[in-house]
Amino acid sequence: MKTSLEQISIAEIVEGFVYNEAEGKGLYGLNGHLTIQPEYQRNYIYGDGKKDVAVIESILAGYPLGLIYFNDAGDGQLEVLDGQQRITSIGRFVTGKFAIKVDGREQTFSSLAPAQQDLIRDNTLLIYTSSGTEAEIKQWFQTINIAGVPLNEQELLNAVYSGPFVTAAKAVFSNSADSRQQKWAAYVKGDPKRQEVLHVALEWLAAAKKTTVSAYMADHRHAPSAKELETYFTSVIDWVSTVFKRIPDKEMRGLEWGRLYETYHLTPYDSRAVDIRVTELRSDPAVHKASGIYEYILGGEKRSELLDIRIFDDKVKRTAYEQQTAQAKEEGTSNCPLCAVGANNNRTRIYTLKEMDADHVTAWSHGGATDATNCEMLCVAHNRSKGNR
């Protein structure tokens, strides 16, 4: 089976559009050369005032409608393999079968402003056309509609926004032979051949510009180069590798370096001190989430929740509770050390184990270990108010 990829304008697609209202079928397009609903297709189901409207609103908003698949039936005739719901929705709208709301007012195609009509007519759909035996075509139809087409998000976006920018961007980010890929792979997850490195680069830049990947690609579709994208991505990677001069740890791969760059790249760091601190934290048995170490350090070591610090196990807590309780009963004070030195009625209260939390005597962030020698039981109220002191 052979396939080809092309772009066809909506104006061409809906030329000679025929719709059977009684049977719910969009029958023909492309001036009679396209059968929109072959017999093996299900009936039109988008005519609910929501899905059909969403198709038109997506076009007006500049959103891609995704790939559409045609079959070359021979003698200049085509059939829709996948996309008949979208094509029928477009044809029905252009021929006045339903209205949408624009700025709160219902508008049919004919009542839209000329610029909006042109926006719809000039919009191009990305079409894969196949030719092959009937068995091959039916098998492809089943693959598309049941198993799904194995295209990831960026591969689809590349197809939708194909042009000089995508060509230039792929030359940089999708070339697995580029020596820079080895360095990038230390910080970025993904296969360059599947456009996954390109997608990360676009996500970082789009976030910095407070836009989306698809919107950025739409705006730059006809740009002759991807220099802005390459420069920004390289800046992020160079910053990471400068702050963390160590051989990259496996946990550094796939972190949100674009977000971290935007947040911290203007902060000065001593890379030697950073390296020492990373090593300390990676060897600390209390740190359960190594991937959080890098943001923890960048943020001035203020958010210990990033590290998922190990808490005391049940055996240690019970031992500490029993020791404190026995001593408190002997002294006639509360088994919560902070209540015991207070002036209210709780200074002699004996709490149950369920009413107490384990706490570091010396906070972990101040060098305290998570072991029995540094464990004390506090009443819930005092433990929650103590914080990191």
Tab-separated table of C-alpha atoms in Angstrom, residues 10 14 17-22 24-28 36 44-53 55-56 84-99 108-110:
chain	number	residue	atom	x	y	z
A	10	ILE	CA	-11.624	23.593	3.086
A	14	VAL	CA	-16.644	21.439	0.424
A	17	PHE	CA	-20.792	19.218	-0.853
A	18	VAL	CA	-23.941	17.105	-0.654
A	19	TYR	CA	-25.599	16.174	2.641
A	20	ASN	CA	-28.575	13.845	3.121
A	21	GLU	CA	-30.455	15.265	6.107
A	22	ALA	CA	-32.855	12.311	6.300
A	24	GLY	CA	-27.594	11.726	8.347
A	25	LYS	CA	-24.953	11.279	5.693
A	26	GLY	CA	-22.412	13.660	4.282
A	27	LEU	CA	-22.203	12.200	0.815
A	28	TYR	CA	-19.857	14.047	-1.507
A	36	ILE	CA	-17.418	11.363	2.365
A	44	TYR	CA	-22.820	11.155	11.059
A	45	ILE	CA	-22.952	11.586	14.843
A	46	TYR	CA	-21.513	15.079	15.350
A	47	GLY	CA	-24.793	16.897	14.707
A	48	ASP	CA	-25.584	17.483	18.380
A	49	GLY	CA	-24.942	21.215	18.603
A	50	LYS	CA	-21.735	20.569	20.542
A	51	LYS	CA	-19.275	18.444	18.589
A	52	ASP	CA	-20.158	20.046	15.239
A	53	VAL	CA	-19.907	23.519	16.780
A	55	VAL	CA	-15.137	21.721	14.961
A	56	ILE	CA	-15.955	25.170	13.567
A	84	GLN	CA	-15.846	12.075	7.887
A	85	GLN	CA	-17.334	13.525	11.102
A	86	ARG	CA	-15.108	16.595	10.838
A	87	ILE	CA	-15.582	17.016	7.085
A	88	THR	CA	-19.356	16.618	7.315
A	89	SER	CA	-19.497	19.156	10.159
A	90	ILE	CA	-17.551	21.661	8.066
A	91	GLY	CA	-19.678	21.033	4.977
A	92	ARG	CA	-22.923	21.327	6.931
A	93	PHE	CA	-21.821	24.640	8.443
A	94	VAL	CA	-20.638	26.141	5.177
A	95	THR	CA	-23.930	25.169	3.544
A	96	GLY	CA	-25.985	26.733	6.323
A	97	LYS	CA	-27.180	23.626	8.190
A	98	PHE	CA	-26.355	24.961	11.682
A	99	ALA	CA	-25.121	28.063	13.490
A	108	THR	CA	-24.387	31.006	10.272
A	109	PHE	CA	-21.574	30.830	7.762
A	110	SER	CA	-23.212	33.416	5.507
